[in-house]
Each structure stands twice: as structure tokens, then as C-alpha cells.
Short mmCIF file of C-alpha atoms and ligand atoms in Angstrom, two decimals:
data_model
loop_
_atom_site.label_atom_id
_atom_site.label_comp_id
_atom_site.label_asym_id
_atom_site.label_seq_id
_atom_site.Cartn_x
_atom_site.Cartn_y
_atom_site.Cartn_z
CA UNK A 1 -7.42 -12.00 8.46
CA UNK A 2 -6.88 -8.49 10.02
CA UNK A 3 -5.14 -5.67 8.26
CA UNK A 4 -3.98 -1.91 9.42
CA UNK A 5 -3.70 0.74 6.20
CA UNK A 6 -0.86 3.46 6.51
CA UNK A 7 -2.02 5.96 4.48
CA UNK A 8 -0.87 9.89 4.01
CA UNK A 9 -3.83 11.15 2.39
CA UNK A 10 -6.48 10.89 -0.04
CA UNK A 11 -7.61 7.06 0.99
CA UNK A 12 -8.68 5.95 -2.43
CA UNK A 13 -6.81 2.50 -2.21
CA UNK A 14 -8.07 2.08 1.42
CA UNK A 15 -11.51 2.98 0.05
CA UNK A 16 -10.92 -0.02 -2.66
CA UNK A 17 -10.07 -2.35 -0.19
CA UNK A 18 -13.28 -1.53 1.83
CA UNK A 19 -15.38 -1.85 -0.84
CA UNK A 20 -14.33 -5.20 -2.65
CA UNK A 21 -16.69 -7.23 -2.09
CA UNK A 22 -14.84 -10.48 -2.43
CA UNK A 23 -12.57 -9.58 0.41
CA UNK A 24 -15.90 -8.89 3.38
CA UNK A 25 -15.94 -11.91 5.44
CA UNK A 26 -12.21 -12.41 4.30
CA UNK A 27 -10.67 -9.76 5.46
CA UNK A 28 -11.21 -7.06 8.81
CA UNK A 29 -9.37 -3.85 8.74
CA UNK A 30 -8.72 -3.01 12.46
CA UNK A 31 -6.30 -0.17 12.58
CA UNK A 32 -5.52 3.14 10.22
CA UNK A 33 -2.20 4.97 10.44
CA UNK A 34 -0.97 8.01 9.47
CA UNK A 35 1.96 10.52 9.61
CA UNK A 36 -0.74 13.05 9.21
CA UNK A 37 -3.04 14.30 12.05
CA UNK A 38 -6.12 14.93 9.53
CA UNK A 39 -6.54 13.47 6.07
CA UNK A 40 -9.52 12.21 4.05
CA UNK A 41 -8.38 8.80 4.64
CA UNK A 42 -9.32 9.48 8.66
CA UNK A 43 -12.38 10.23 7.50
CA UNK A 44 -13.22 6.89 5.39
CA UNK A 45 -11.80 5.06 8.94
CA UNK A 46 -14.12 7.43 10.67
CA UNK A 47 -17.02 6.50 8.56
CA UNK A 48 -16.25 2.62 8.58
CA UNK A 49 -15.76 2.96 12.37
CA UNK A 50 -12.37 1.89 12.37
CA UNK A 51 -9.66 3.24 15.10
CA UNK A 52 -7.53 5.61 13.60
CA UNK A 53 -4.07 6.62 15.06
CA UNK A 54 -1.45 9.38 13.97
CA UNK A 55 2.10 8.15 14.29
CA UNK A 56 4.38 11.08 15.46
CA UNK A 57 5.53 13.09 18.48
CA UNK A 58 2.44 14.81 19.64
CA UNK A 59 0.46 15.02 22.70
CA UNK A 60 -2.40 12.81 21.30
CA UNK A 61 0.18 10.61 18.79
CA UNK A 62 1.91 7.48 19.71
CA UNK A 63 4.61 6.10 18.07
CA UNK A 64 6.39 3.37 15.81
CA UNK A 65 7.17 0.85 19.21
CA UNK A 66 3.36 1.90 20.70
CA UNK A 67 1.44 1.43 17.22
CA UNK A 68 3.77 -2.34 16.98
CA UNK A 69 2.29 -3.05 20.37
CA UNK A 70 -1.47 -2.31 19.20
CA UNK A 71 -0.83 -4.64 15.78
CA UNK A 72 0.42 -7.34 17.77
CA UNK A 73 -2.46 -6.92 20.15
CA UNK A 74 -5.00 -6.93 17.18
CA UNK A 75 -3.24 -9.77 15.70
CA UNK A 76 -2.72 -8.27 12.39
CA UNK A 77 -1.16 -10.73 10.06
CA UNK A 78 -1.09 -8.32 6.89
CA UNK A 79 0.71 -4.30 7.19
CA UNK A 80 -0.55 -2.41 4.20
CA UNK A 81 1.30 0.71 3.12
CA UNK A 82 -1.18 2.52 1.03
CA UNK A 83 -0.04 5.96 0.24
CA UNK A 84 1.97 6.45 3.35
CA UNK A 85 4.91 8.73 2.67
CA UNK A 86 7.68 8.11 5.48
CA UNK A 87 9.77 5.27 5.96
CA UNK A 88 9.39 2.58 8.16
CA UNK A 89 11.80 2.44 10.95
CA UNK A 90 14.25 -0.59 10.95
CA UNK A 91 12.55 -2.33 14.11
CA UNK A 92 9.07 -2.23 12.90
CA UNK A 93 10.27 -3.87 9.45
CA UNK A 94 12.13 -5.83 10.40
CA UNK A 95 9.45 -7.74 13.49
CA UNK A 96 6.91 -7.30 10.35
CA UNK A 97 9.35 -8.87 7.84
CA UNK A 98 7.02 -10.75 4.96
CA UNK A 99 3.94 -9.01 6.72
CA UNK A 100 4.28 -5.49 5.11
CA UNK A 101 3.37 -4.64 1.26
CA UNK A 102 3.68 -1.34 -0.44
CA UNK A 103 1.52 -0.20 -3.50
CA UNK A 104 3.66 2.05 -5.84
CA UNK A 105 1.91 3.90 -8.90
CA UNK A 106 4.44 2.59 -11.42
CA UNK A 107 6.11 -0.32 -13.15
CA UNK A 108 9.24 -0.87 -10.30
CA UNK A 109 12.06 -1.35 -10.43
CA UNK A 110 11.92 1.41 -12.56
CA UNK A 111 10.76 4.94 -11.38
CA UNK A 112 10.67 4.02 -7.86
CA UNK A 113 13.10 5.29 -4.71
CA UNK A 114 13.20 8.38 -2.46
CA UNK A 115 11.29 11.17 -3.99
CA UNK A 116 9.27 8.93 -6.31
CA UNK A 117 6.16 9.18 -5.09
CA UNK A 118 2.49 11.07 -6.43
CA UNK A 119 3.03 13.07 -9.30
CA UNK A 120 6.75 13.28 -9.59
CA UNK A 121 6.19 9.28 -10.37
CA UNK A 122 3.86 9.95 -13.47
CA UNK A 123 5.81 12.99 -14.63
CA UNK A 124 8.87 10.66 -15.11
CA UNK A 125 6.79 7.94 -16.61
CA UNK A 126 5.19 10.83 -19.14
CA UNK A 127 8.72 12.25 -19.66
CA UNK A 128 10.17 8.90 -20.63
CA UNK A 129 7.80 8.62 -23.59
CA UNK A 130 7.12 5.11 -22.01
CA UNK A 131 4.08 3.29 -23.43
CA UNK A 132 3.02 1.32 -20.66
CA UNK A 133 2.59 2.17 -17.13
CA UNK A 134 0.86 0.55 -14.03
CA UNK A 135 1.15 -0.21 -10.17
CA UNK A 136 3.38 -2.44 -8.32
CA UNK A 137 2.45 -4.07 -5.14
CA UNK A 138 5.46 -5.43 -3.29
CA UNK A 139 6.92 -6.24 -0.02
CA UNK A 140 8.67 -3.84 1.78
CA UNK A 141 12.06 -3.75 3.28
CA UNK A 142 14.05 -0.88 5.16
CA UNK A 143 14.54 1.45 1.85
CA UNK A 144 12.07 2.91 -0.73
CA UNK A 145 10.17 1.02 -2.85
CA UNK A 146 13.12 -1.93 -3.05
CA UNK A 147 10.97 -4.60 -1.38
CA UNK A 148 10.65 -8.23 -3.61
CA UNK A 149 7.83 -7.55 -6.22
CA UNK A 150 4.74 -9.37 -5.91
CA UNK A 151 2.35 -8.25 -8.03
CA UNK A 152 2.43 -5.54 -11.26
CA UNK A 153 -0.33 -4.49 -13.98
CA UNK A 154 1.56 -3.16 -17.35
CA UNK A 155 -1.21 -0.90 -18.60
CA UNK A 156 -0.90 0.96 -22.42
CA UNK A 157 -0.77 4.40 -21.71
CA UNK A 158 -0.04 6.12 -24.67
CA UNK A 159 -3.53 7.56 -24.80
CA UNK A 160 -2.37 9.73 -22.35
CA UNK A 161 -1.57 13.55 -22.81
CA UNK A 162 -0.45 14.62 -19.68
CA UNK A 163 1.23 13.48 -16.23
CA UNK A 164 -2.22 13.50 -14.83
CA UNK A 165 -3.92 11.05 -17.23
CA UNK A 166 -1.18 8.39 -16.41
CA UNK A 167 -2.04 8.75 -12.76
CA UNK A 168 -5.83 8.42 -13.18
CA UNK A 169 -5.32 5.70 -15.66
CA UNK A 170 -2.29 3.71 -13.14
CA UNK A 171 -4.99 4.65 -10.05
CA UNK A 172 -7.87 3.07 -11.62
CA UNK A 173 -5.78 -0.46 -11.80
CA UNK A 174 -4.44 -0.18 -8.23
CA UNK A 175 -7.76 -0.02 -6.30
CA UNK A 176 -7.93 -3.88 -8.30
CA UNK A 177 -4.22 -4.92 -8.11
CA UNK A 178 -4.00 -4.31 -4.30
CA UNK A 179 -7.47 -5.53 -3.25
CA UNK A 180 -6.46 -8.98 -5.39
CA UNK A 181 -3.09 -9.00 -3.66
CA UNK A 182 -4.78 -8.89 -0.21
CA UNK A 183 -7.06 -11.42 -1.11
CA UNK A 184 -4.47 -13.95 -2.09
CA UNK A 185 -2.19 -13.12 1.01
CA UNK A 186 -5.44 -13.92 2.89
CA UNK A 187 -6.23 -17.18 0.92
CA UNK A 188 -2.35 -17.95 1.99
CA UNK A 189 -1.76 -17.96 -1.94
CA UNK A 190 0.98 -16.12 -2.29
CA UNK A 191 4.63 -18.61 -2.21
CA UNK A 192 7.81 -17.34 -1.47
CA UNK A 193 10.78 -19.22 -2.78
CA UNK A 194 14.51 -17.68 -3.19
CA UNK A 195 14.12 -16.60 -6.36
CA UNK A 196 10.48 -15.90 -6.97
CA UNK A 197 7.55 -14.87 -5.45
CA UNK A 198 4.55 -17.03 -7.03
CA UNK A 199 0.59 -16.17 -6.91
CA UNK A 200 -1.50 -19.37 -6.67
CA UNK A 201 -4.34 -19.38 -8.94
C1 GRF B 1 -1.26 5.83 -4.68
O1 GRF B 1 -1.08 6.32 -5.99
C2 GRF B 1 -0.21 4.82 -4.34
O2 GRF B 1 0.27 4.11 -5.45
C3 GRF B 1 0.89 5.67 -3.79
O3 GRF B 1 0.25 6.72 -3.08
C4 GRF B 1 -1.03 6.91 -3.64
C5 GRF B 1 -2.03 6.83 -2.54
O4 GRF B 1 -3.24 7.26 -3.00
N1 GRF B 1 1.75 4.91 -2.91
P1 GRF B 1 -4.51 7.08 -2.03
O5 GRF B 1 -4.22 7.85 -0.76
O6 GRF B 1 -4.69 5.61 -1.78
O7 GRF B 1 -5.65 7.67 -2.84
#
């Protein structure tokens, strides 16, 4: 099954994905995105040899109805948004509908929506006092981080003593969570019904 990663920067869950073993031979990852001209995640594409494209206004950028186009071309059957900031235009999610999942760094629906993403996530979480924490993978619709839920991972995080020990701890179970969630899209494992979304085991 092909996949394209939209990513905005550091390209650890795109790094996951290339390195689960259990998904080579399963999956091919044709086609990196960004809204950034230069991030480390380019440089993980760069290194696996896979295209890389920035999506914007500039001379050597194309954008949303150009980088549809070059998805449809490569036959991608799986959108993953790993890290990627903006919001997807209306068009694009809508001709990708059931196609495009999101991984968020905490237990949605709670702490999720505009502004709730990185460290202002885990700074809520902290600030809560809540004792568990852990990433959501879900699909993704035309607002932030509303998309049907398909996968979570409640992790205890009550050994942590700061905002940045719930994000390493959440991180560490999203580079499994999404990788597993790819692999069962792949295996065609994943069931929608109205009202529930159901993993095959
Ligand atoms: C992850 O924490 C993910 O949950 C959120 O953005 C971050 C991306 O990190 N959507 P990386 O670029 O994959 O390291």
C-alpha cells in the first residue's frame, strides 16, 4: 500500500514508520509533505530517497490541488498527517475522505483543537493533574483534531515531573500506535460502521 507523511518538523513518527519492520514489504512511502521548506523530516525523506515536496506559494512549492494530483498519480491509498501543523483545505479532505489519519500527542477528545499542538498539549495534560496520558490516531475531517477516533494508548503518567516528561513518555507510544494503525489500514483491518470504528485482530 503506498503512503505520503505530512510532517512540520522533527520526523520522529515518520522515522517510526520507516523503521517497523513489520510494515517493509507492506507498506511504500512515496511522497513527504511539508508546510516547511527545510526540516529534519526532509532530511529522513532525503536519506530514504523518497520525493519530498513543500506545499506553499513559492517559486519551487506547489500546492494543495498540484500535491492531490501527484497522490492520485502515485496511487496513495493511505494520507498520514504526522506532525503537520496547518489545516487541510476542504477539497483535499474531502476527495481523501476515510484516506487521511492524524496522530495527536494526547487522549482526544480531550486537549485537542486549534492551538493544541507540541508542548502547549502536554502543558495542559501536566496542568490538569491528569494521571494518564497517550496518543490518539484518528481520521481527519475539515477542523482540528475532530476526526472519528481510531486508535488511543492511555499511558500512567504520574511519574512525570514536568510538561516535557509527558511528551517523551506520550512520544515513545506513538512511534508504536501509528505504525500499528498503518499496518491494520494496510491489512484492510480497520471497519467502519455508524457508530464505531472497529480494529480486526
Ligand atoms: C507528534 O507529537 C505528534 O503527535 C504531533 O506532532 C508531533 C510530531 O512529531 N501531531 P514528529 O515530527 O513526528 O517527531
Amino acid at each position: 500500500m503506498n503512503i505520503a507523511v505530512f510532517v512540520s518538523g522533527r520526523g520522529s513518527n515518520l522515522q517510526a514508520i520507516l523503521d517497523a519492520e513489520y510494515l517493509k514489504g507492506i507498506i511504500n512511502v512515496t511522497a513527504i509533505f511539508s508546510d516547511k521548506k527545510e526540516c529534519r523530516a526532509f532530511n529522513i525523506a532525503e536519506k530514504h530517497r523518497i520525493p519530498a515536496f513543500t506545499i506553499g506559494k513559492g517559486a519551487s512549492e506547489i500546492d494543495y490541488e498540484e500535491a492531490a494530483r501527484l497522490l492520485e498519480e502515485q496511487k496513495v491509498e493511505l494520507i498520514v498527517l504526522a506532525g503537520y501543523l496547518k489545516l487541510l483545505p476542504v477539497f483535499f479532505v474531502e476527495k481523501f475522505i476515510g484516506k487521511i489519519i492524524n496522530i495527536h500527542p494526547a487522549l482526544l477528545p480531550k486537549f485537542g483543537g486549534k492551538g493544541m499542538y507540541g508542548m502547549n498539549v502536554h502543558k495542559a495534560v501536566f496542568n490538569s493533574h491528569s494521571e494518564v496520558s497517550g496518543p490518539t490516531v484518528h481520521f481527519v475531517d475539515t477542523s482540528y483534531d475532530t476526526g472519528r477516533i481510531i486508535a488511543q494508548k492511555e499511558i500512567d503518567i504520574t511519574s512525570a515531573s514536568s510538561p516535557e516528561e509527558v511528551a517523551e513518555i506520550v512520544l515513545k507510544e506513538e512511534h508504536k500506535l501509528l505504525p500499528f494503525v498503518i499496518w491494520k489500514f494496510a491489512l484492510g483491518e480497520i471497519k467502519i460502521n455508524d457508530n464505531q470504528i472497529i480494529i480486526e485482530k
